[in-house]
Amino acid sequence: MGKLALKGGQKLYNDISKDFNHPQISDEYISSLNDKKTRSQISSFDGEGLINSVQDQFKSKFGVKYALAMNSGTSALFSMFYAHGLGLNDEVIVPAYTFFATATPLFILGCTPILADALDNGNIDPKDIRKKITSKTKAIVITHMWGIPCDMDEIMQIGEEYNLPILEDTSHAHGALYNGRVAGTFGSASAWSLGAKKLITGGQGGMMGTNNLNVYQKAILVGQANNKIIKEITNSYLLPYSITGTGLNLRMHPFSAALIQEQIIDFDKQLLQRREVAKYLTNEILKMSGLSLPRIPNDSDPSWYAFPILYDPNNFKGISKQLFVKALNAEGAIDFDIPNSTCPLTEFASFRNTKVSFDQEIQKEVFTNGQLKGAERFHHRLFKLPTWYGPRRMEYAKAHIEALKKVIDNLDELI
């Protein structure tokens, strides 16, 4: 294939996937929103209209009895934690490897996040969960990282054994399956991010789902307007608080709901195409010496929010992951990426020394670099690709595989 582009050779592609866009919302649908009925829903105090419609769609698509539309995944997580009564000095086990917003809402409630290490696929290690349980533990939080389901049989067994609620962060795992069951329906409740580049996105948005009416009604109190609270609260204990709630406004904007609606309708097609791309990438990368892929639990079907690849410099003549990916990008394979903000939580000052940022004590022996070896090993080895969808998806996938082959065949140029 010739000299590497990074070293002055001709690059394989002219940034081939630069035209890929997500979400893919048609101009016709955007135009259809510009009608009087939609424009009149500039806000929603009672949860009717677009908000109620998208909640109903979400319940039907992802198999939860109650769904509460929020303005972000972080707000959905906060509401979920609040609804489970988590508070001052409670210990909550969270993944050491996750996006930081999985755990940061716990600080607001005065909780102490306790980090459990990661398995070789980046997901939380059930054995380390067991090690971290104490008399102060009040809940276990899990994240289905990059759309790969956690080992739910073991995790649910732990929750049952210790009478601890399992709370799912399903932000990466819209539509992922574990033993035929949808991620986000195993625990007491789940939070989905519906913002930014998530598989389903309203630009900004989130959803909390549960099958527990009491959890749902407590979550309503956190950040909804009094019209919705008065209409939906039936718990006699909660009724006196129905006018004020907690005073927060965490509601989803109706226009975000409108964007989400269209994507839920087309979601099965998107997911099928992402899985098609992931299957192709898996087959091709497993042929390449030196690269490996995260373990997928048996009888699971990931949603492939991203396609994670594991790199070991010892298999590539000591060449750093950063230089390897830089060489790939130089070939026009621009979607090879190294995650930065998703990393072991000990990378952040907030989790190493929260007394700087928050007025509470943290167990320092847990929040120390070097003690969460599984999470750190996974992070240091990881780079990733998108799982494209749309008419050019396989063209993008094949081009990125060709770039991988070229760089691997010309490693000596990087030494």
Coordinates of C-alpha atoms in Angstrom, one line a residue:
M1 CA 0.0 0.0 0.0
G2 CA 3.0 2.3 0.0
K3 CA 4.5 4.7 2.4
L4 CA 2.5 5.9 5.4
A5 CA 0.8 9.3 5.0
L6 CA 2.1 10.3 8.3
K7 CA 5.7 9.9 6.9
G8 CA 5.0 11.8 3.7
G9 CA 3.2 9.1 1.6
Q10 CA -0.1 9.4 -0.1
K11 CA -3.0 8.9 2.2
L12 CA -5.6 6.3 1.4
Y13 CA -8.7 8.4 1.6
N14 CA -9.8 12.0 1.7
D15 CA -11.3 11.9 5.1
I16 CA -13.8 9.4 3.9
S17 CA -16.4 9.4 6.6
K18 CA -16.5 13.2 7.1
D19 CA -20.0 13.3 5.6
F20 CA -21.5 10.9 8.1
N21 CA -24.0 12.6 10.4
H22 CA -25.8 11.5 13.5
P23 CA -28.7 11.8 14.2
Q24 CA -30.1 11.4 10.7
I25 CA -33.3 13.4 10.8
S26 CA -34.9 14.1 7.5
D27 CA -35.5 17.7 6.2
E28 CA -39.1 16.7 5.7
Y29 CA -39.5 15.8 9.4
I30 CA -37.9 19.0 10.5
S31 CA -40.2 21.0 8.2
S32 CA -43.2 19.1 9.6
L33 CA -42.5 20.4 13.1
N34 CA -43.0 23.9 11.9
D35 CA -46.7 23.8 12.4
K36 CA -48.9 25.8 14.8
K37 CA -49.6 22.8 17.1
T38 CA -45.9 22.0 17.6
R39 CA -44.8 25.6 17.9
S40 CA -47.4 26.2 20.5
Q41 CA -45.6 23.6 22.8
I42 CA -42.8 26.0 23.7
S43 CA -42.8 24.5 27.2
S44 CA -44.7 21.8 29.1
F45 CA -45.9 22.2 32.7
D46 CA -48.2 19.2 32.7
G47 CA -46.2 16.7 30.7
E48 CA -48.9 16.4 28.0
G49 CA -48.5 16.6 24.3
L50 CA -45.0 15.8 22.9
I51 CA -43.6 14.9 26.3
N52 CA -46.4 12.4 27.1
S53 CA -46.1 11.0 23.6
V54 CA -42.4 10.4 23.7
Q55 CA -42.7 8.8 27.2
D56 CA -45.3 6.4 25.9
Q57 CA -43.0 5.6 22.9
F58 CA -40.1 5.0 25.2
K59 CA -42.0 2.7 27.5
S60 CA -43.2 0.6 24.6
K61 CA -39.8 0.4 22.9
F62 CA -37.7 -0.3 25.9
G63 CA -40.0 -2.3 28.1
V64 CA -40.5 -0.2 31.3
K65 CA -43.8 0.6 33.0
Y66 CA -43.0 4.2 33.8
A67 CA -40.8 6.7 32.0
L68 CA -40.0 10.2 33.0
A69 CA -38.6 12.6 30.4
M70 CA -35.7 14.8 31.7
N71 CA -33.5 17.5 30.3
S72 CA -30.3 15.3 30.4
G73 CA -29.0 11.9 31.3
T74 CA -27.3 13.5 34.3
S75 CA -30.7 14.7 35.5
A76 CA -32.2 11.3 35.0
L77 CA -29.4 9.8 37.1
F78 CA -29.8 12.4 39.8
S79 CA -33.6 11.8 39.9
M80 CA -33.1 8.0 40.0
F81 CA -30.6 8.3 42.9
Y82 CA -32.9 10.8 44.8
A83 CA -35.9 8.5 44.3
H84 CA -34.1 5.6 46.0
G85 CA -33.5 7.7 49.1
L86 CA -29.7 8.0 48.7
G87 CA -28.3 10.6 50.9
L88 CA -25.7 11.9 53.3
N89 CA -22.8 9.5 54.1
D90 CA -24.4 6.6 52.2
E91 CA -22.0 4.6 50.2
V92 CA -22.9 3.8 46.6
I93 CA -20.8 1.4 44.5
V94 CA -20.2 2.7 41.0
P95 CA -18.0 1.6 38.1
A96 CA -14.4 2.8 38.3
Y97 CA -14.5 3.0 34.5
T98 CA -17.5 5.1 33.2
F99 CA -18.4 8.6 32.1
F100 CA -18.0 10.8 35.2
A101 CA -21.7 11.9 35.2
T102 CA -22.6 8.3 36.2
A103 CA -21.3 9.2 39.6
T104 CA -21.1 12.9 40.1
P105 CA -24.8 13.4 40.9
L106 CA -24.1 11.4 44.1
F107 CA -21.9 14.2 45.4
I108 CA -24.9 16.5 45.3
L109 CA -26.8 14.1 47.5
G110 CA -23.9 13.8 50.0
C111 CA -23.2 10.2 49.1
T112 CA -19.8 8.6 48.9
P113 CA -19.2 6.8 45.6
I114 CA -17.1 3.7 46.0
L115 CA -15.3 2.6 42.9
A116 CA -15.5 -1.0 41.8
D117 CA -12.9 -2.2 39.3
A118 CA -13.5 -3.1 35.6
L119 CA -13.4 -6.5 33.8
D120 CA -11.4 -6.9 30.6
N121 CA -14.4 -5.5 28.6
G122 CA -14.6 -2.3 30.6
N123 CA -17.7 -3.2 32.5
I124 CA -18.0 -3.4 36.3
D125 CA -16.5 -6.5 37.9
P126 CA -19.1 -8.4 40.0
K127 CA -16.3 -9.9 42.2
D128 CA -15.0 -6.4 43.0
I129 CA -18.6 -5.2 43.8
R130 CA -18.7 -7.9 46.5
K131 CA -15.4 -6.8 47.9
K132 CA -16.6 -3.2 48.2
I133 CA -19.9 -3.8 50.0
T134 CA -20.0 -2.6 53.6
S135 CA -22.7 -1.9 56.2
K136 CA -23.0 1.6 54.7
T137 CA -23.6 0.5 51.1
K138 CA -27.1 1.5 49.9
A139 CA -27.0 0.8 46.2
I140 CA -25.0 -0.6 43.2
V141 CA -24.8 1.5 40.0
I142 CA -23.7 -0.1 36.8
T143 CA -23.0 1.2 33.3
H144 CA -23.3 -0.9 30.1
M145 CA -20.1 0.6 28.6
W146 CA -20.0 1.3 24.9
G147 CA -23.2 -0.6 24.6
I148 CA -21.9 -3.9 25.8
P149 CA -24.3 -5.4 28.5
C150 CA -22.9 -6.0 32.0
D151 CA -22.9 -9.5 33.5
M152 CA -26.4 -9.1 34.8
D153 CA -27.0 -12.6 36.2
E154 CA -24.1 -12.1 38.7
I155 CA -24.9 -8.5 39.5
M156 CA -28.6 -9.2 40.1
Q157 CA -27.7 -12.1 42.4
I158 CA -25.5 -9.8 44.4
G159 CA -28.3 -7.2 44.7
E160 CA -30.7 -9.8 45.9
E161 CA -28.2 -11.4 48.3
Y162 CA -27.5 -8.1 50.0
N163 CA -30.9 -6.4 49.5
L164 CA -29.4 -3.6 47.5
P165 CA -31.1 -1.9 44.5
I166 CA -29.3 -2.2 41.1
L167 CA -29.4 1.1 39.3
E168 CA -28.5 1.0 35.6
D169 CA -26.9 3.7 33.5
T170 CA -28.0 2.7 30.0
S171 CA -26.8 5.8 28.2
H172 CA -24.6 3.8 25.9
A173 CA -26.9 0.8 25.6
H174 CA -30.2 1.8 23.9
G175 CA -31.6 -1.5 22.7
A176 CA -28.8 -3.7 23.9
L177 CA -29.9 -7.2 24.9
Y178 CA -28.8 -9.6 27.6
N179 CA -30.3 -13.1 27.4
G180 CA -33.0 -11.6 25.2
R181 CA -33.9 -8.9 27.7
V182 CA -33.5 -5.2 27.1
A183 CA -30.7 -3.4 29.0
G184 CA -32.3 -1.0 31.5
T185 CA -35.0 -3.3 32.6
F186 CA -33.0 -5.4 35.1
G187 CA -32.6 -3.1 38.0
S188 CA -34.9 -1.1 40.2
A189 CA -34.6 1.8 37.7
S190 CA -32.5 3.0 34.8
A191 CA -31.3 6.3 33.3
W192 CA -30.8 6.9 29.6
S193 CA -28.9 9.9 28.2
L194 CA -30.7 11.2 25.1
G195 CA -28.3 13.9 24.4
A196 CA -25.3 14.8 22.1
K197 CA -24.4 11.8 19.9
K198 CA -26.3 9.0 21.8
L199 CA -28.0 6.4 19.7
I200 CA -31.3 8.2 20.2
T201 CA -30.8 12.0 20.9
G202 CA -32.8 15.1 21.3
G203 CA -29.7 17.2 21.3
Q204 CA -30.3 17.5 25.1
G205 CA -32.4 15.0 26.9
G206 CA -32.7 12.0 29.2
M207 CA -35.1 9.5 30.4
M208 CA -35.6 7.7 33.8
G209 CA -37.4 4.4 33.6
T210 CA -38.7 2.0 36.2
N211 CA -41.4 -0.6 37.0
N212 CA -41.8 0.7 40.5
L213 CA -44.5 3.3 41.0
N214 CA -43.1 4.6 44.2
V215 CA -39.7 5.3 42.6
Y216 CA -41.4 7.0 39.7
Q217 CA -43.5 9.3 41.9
K218 CA -40.5 10.3 44.0
A219 CA -38.6 11.0 40.8
I220 CA -41.4 13.3 39.6
L221 CA -41.0 15.4 42.7
V222 CA -37.4 16.1 41.9
G223 CA -37.7 18.2 38.8
Q224 CA -41.2 18.5 37.4
A225 CA -43.7 21.3 37.4
N226 CA -46.6 21.2 39.8
N227 CA -49.2 20.5 37.2
K228 CA -47.6 17.2 36.4
I229 CA -46.9 16.4 40.1
I230 CA -50.5 17.1 41.1
K231 CA -51.9 15.0 38.3
E232 CA -49.6 11.9 38.8
I233 CA -48.8 11.7 42.5
T234 CA -51.1 9.2 44.3
N235 CA -48.9 8.3 47.2
S236 CA -50.5 9.9 50.3
Y237 CA -47.2 10.5 51.9
L238 CA -45.9 12.4 48.9
L239 CA -49.1 14.4 48.3
P240 CA -48.3 17.3 50.7
Y241 CA -45.2 18.0 48.6
S242 CA -47.0 17.9 45.2
I243 CA -47.2 21.7 44.7
T244 CA -43.5 22.5 45.3
G245 CA -41.6 19.3 44.7
T246 CA -38.0 20.0 45.4
G247 CA -38.1 23.2 43.4
L248 CA -35.9 22.0 40.6
N249 CA -36.7 22.2 36.9
L250 CA -35.3 19.2 35.1
R251 CA -37.9 18.9 32.5
M252 CA -37.3 17.9 28.9
H253 CA -38.0 20.5 26.3
P254 CA -40.9 19.5 24.0
F255 CA -38.8 20.2 20.9
S256 CA -36.2 17.7 22.1
A257 CA -39.1 15.2 22.5
A258 CA -40.2 15.9 18.9
L259 CA -36.7 15.0 17.6
I260 CA -36.6 11.9 19.8
Q261 CA -40.0 10.6 18.6
E262 CA -38.8 10.4 15.0
Q263 CA -35.7 8.4 16.0
I264 CA -37.6 5.9 18.1
I265 CA -39.7 5.1 15.1
D266 CA -36.6 4.4 13.0
F267 CA -34.5 3.0 15.8
D268 CA -34.7 -0.7 14.8
K269 CA -33.3 0.0 11.4
Q270 CA -30.5 2.1 12.8
L271 CA -29.6 -0.6 15.4
L272 CA -29.7 -3.4 12.8
Q273 CA -27.3 -1.5 10.5
R274 CA -24.9 -0.7 13.4
R275 CA -24.9 -4.4 14.3
E276 CA -24.1 -5.2 10.7
V277 CA -21.1 -2.9 10.8
A278 CA -20.0 -4.3 14.1
K279 CA -20.1 -7.8 12.8
Y280 CA -18.0 -6.9 9.8
L281 CA -15.4 -5.0 12.0
T282 CA -15.3 -7.9 14.4
N283 CA -14.6 -10.5 11.7
E284 CA -11.9 -8.3 10.1
I285 CA -10.1 -7.2 13.3
L286 CA -9.9 -10.8 14.7
K287 CA -7.8 -11.7 11.6
M288 CA -5.2 -9.1 12.6
S289 CA -2.4 -10.1 14.8
G290 CA -1.9 -8.0 17.9
L291 CA -5.4 -6.4 18.2
S292 CA -8.1 -7.8 20.4
L293 CA -11.7 -7.0 21.2
P294 CA -13.6 -6.8 24.5
R295 CA -15.5 -9.9 25.7
I296 CA -19.2 -9.9 24.9
P297 CA -21.2 -11.8 27.6
N298 CA -22.9 -15.0 26.3
D299 CA -26.3 -14.5 24.8
S300 CA -25.8 -10.8 24.6
D301 CA -26.4 -8.4 21.7
P302 CA -24.7 -5.0 22.2
S303 CA -26.1 -1.8 20.9
W304 CA -22.6 -0.6 19.7
Y305 CA -22.7 3.0 20.8
A306 CA -19.1 2.7 19.8
F307 CA -16.9 -0.2 18.6
P308 CA -14.0 -0.6 21.1
I309 CA -10.7 -2.0 20.1
L310 CA -7.9 -3.0 22.4
Y311 CA -4.3 -2.2 21.6
D312 CA -1.1 -3.5 23.3
P313 CA 2.1 -1.7 22.3
N314 CA 4.0 -4.8 23.1
N315 CA 2.4 -6.4 20.0
F316 CA 3.4 -3.4 17.8
K317 CA 7.1 -3.0 18.4
G318 CA 6.5 -0.7 21.4
I319 CA 4.7 2.0 19.3
S320 CA 2.4 4.0 21.5
K321 CA -1.4 3.8 21.0
Q322 CA -1.4 7.6 20.4
L323 CA 1.1 7.4 17.5
F324 CA -0.7 4.3 16.0
V325 CA -4.0 6.2 16.0
K326 CA -2.4 9.3 14.6
A327 CA -1.0 7.3 11.7
L328 CA -4.5 5.9 11.1
N329 CA -6.1 9.3 11.0
A330 CA -3.4 10.5 8.6
E331 CA -4.6 7.9 6.1
G332 CA -8.0 9.7 6.0
A333 CA -9.5 7.1 8.4
I334 CA -10.6 10.0 10.6
D335 CA -13.0 8.2 12.9
F336 CA -10.4 6.2 14.8
D337 CA -10.5 7.9 18.2
I338 CA -9.0 7.7 21.7
P339 CA -11.6 8.5 24.4
N340 CA -10.5 11.2 26.8
S341 CA -13.4 12.2 29.1
T342 CA -14.5 8.6 29.5
C343 CA -11.8 7.1 31.7
P344 CA -11.1 5.7 35.2
L345 CA -12.7 8.1 37.6
T346 CA -9.5 8.4 39.5
E347 CA -8.2 10.5 36.5
F348 CA -10.4 13.4 37.8
A349 CA -9.5 15.5 40.8
S350 CA -13.1 15.4 42.0
F351 CA -12.7 11.7 42.7
R352 CA -9.2 11.8 44.1
N353 CA -9.6 14.6 46.5
T354 CA -13.2 15.7 46.8
K355 CA -12.5 18.0 49.8
V356 CA -11.2 20.4 47.2
S357 CA -14.5 20.6 45.4
F358 CA -17.1 19.2 47.8
D359 CA -17.5 19.4 51.6
Q360 CA -17.4 15.7 52.4
E361 CA -15.0 13.0 53.4
I362 CA -14.0 10.3 50.8
Q363 CA -12.3 7.0 51.4
K364 CA -8.9 7.9 50.1
E365 CA -7.6 4.4 49.7
V366 CA -10.3 3.7 47.0
F367 CA -9.7 7.0 45.1
T368 CA -6.0 6.5 44.3
N369 CA -4.4 5.9 41.0
G370 CA -2.9 2.4 40.6
Q371 CA -5.4 0.5 42.7
L372 CA -8.0 0.0 40.0
K373 CA -5.9 -2.0 37.6
G374 CA -8.6 -3.4 35.5
A375 CA -10.1 0.0 34.7
E376 CA -6.7 1.5 34.1
R377 CA -5.6 -1.4 31.8
F378 CA -8.7 -1.2 29.7
H379 CA -8.5 2.6 29.4
H380 CA -4.9 2.6 28.4
R381 CA -5.5 -0.1 25.7
L382 CA -8.7 1.3 24.3
F383 CA -9.3 3.1 21.0
K384 CA -12.5 3.0 19.1
L385 CA -14.6 3.5 16.0
P386 CA -18.2 4.5 15.4
T387 CA -20.7 2.0 14.2
W388 CA -21.9 3.8 11.1
Y389 CA -25.4 3.4 9.7
G390 CA -27.0 4.7 6.5
P391 CA -26.3 3.8 2.8
R392 CA -22.5 4.3 3.0
R393 CA -21.9 2.4 6.3
M394 CA -20.0 -0.5 4.8
E395 CA -17.9 1.8 2.6
Y396 CA -16.8 3.7 5.7
A397 CA -16.1 0.4 7.6
K398 CA -14.1 -1.1 4.8
A399 CA -12.0 2.0 4.4
H400 CA -11.1 2.1 8.1
I401 CA -10.1 -1.6 7.9
E402 CA -7.9 -0.9 4.9
A403 CA -6.2 1.9 6.9
L404 CA -5.6 -0.5 9.8
K405 CA -4.0 -3.0 7.4
K406 CA -1.7 -0.3 5.9
V407 CA -0.5 1.0 9.2
I408 CA 0.2 -2.5 10.6
D409 CA 2.0 -3.5 7.4
N410 CA 4.3 -0.4 7.7
L411 CA 5.0 -0.3 11.4
D412 CA 8.7 0.1 11.0
E413 CA 8.1 3.6 9.6
L414 CA 6.7 4.6 13.1
I415 CA 9.7 3.4 15.1

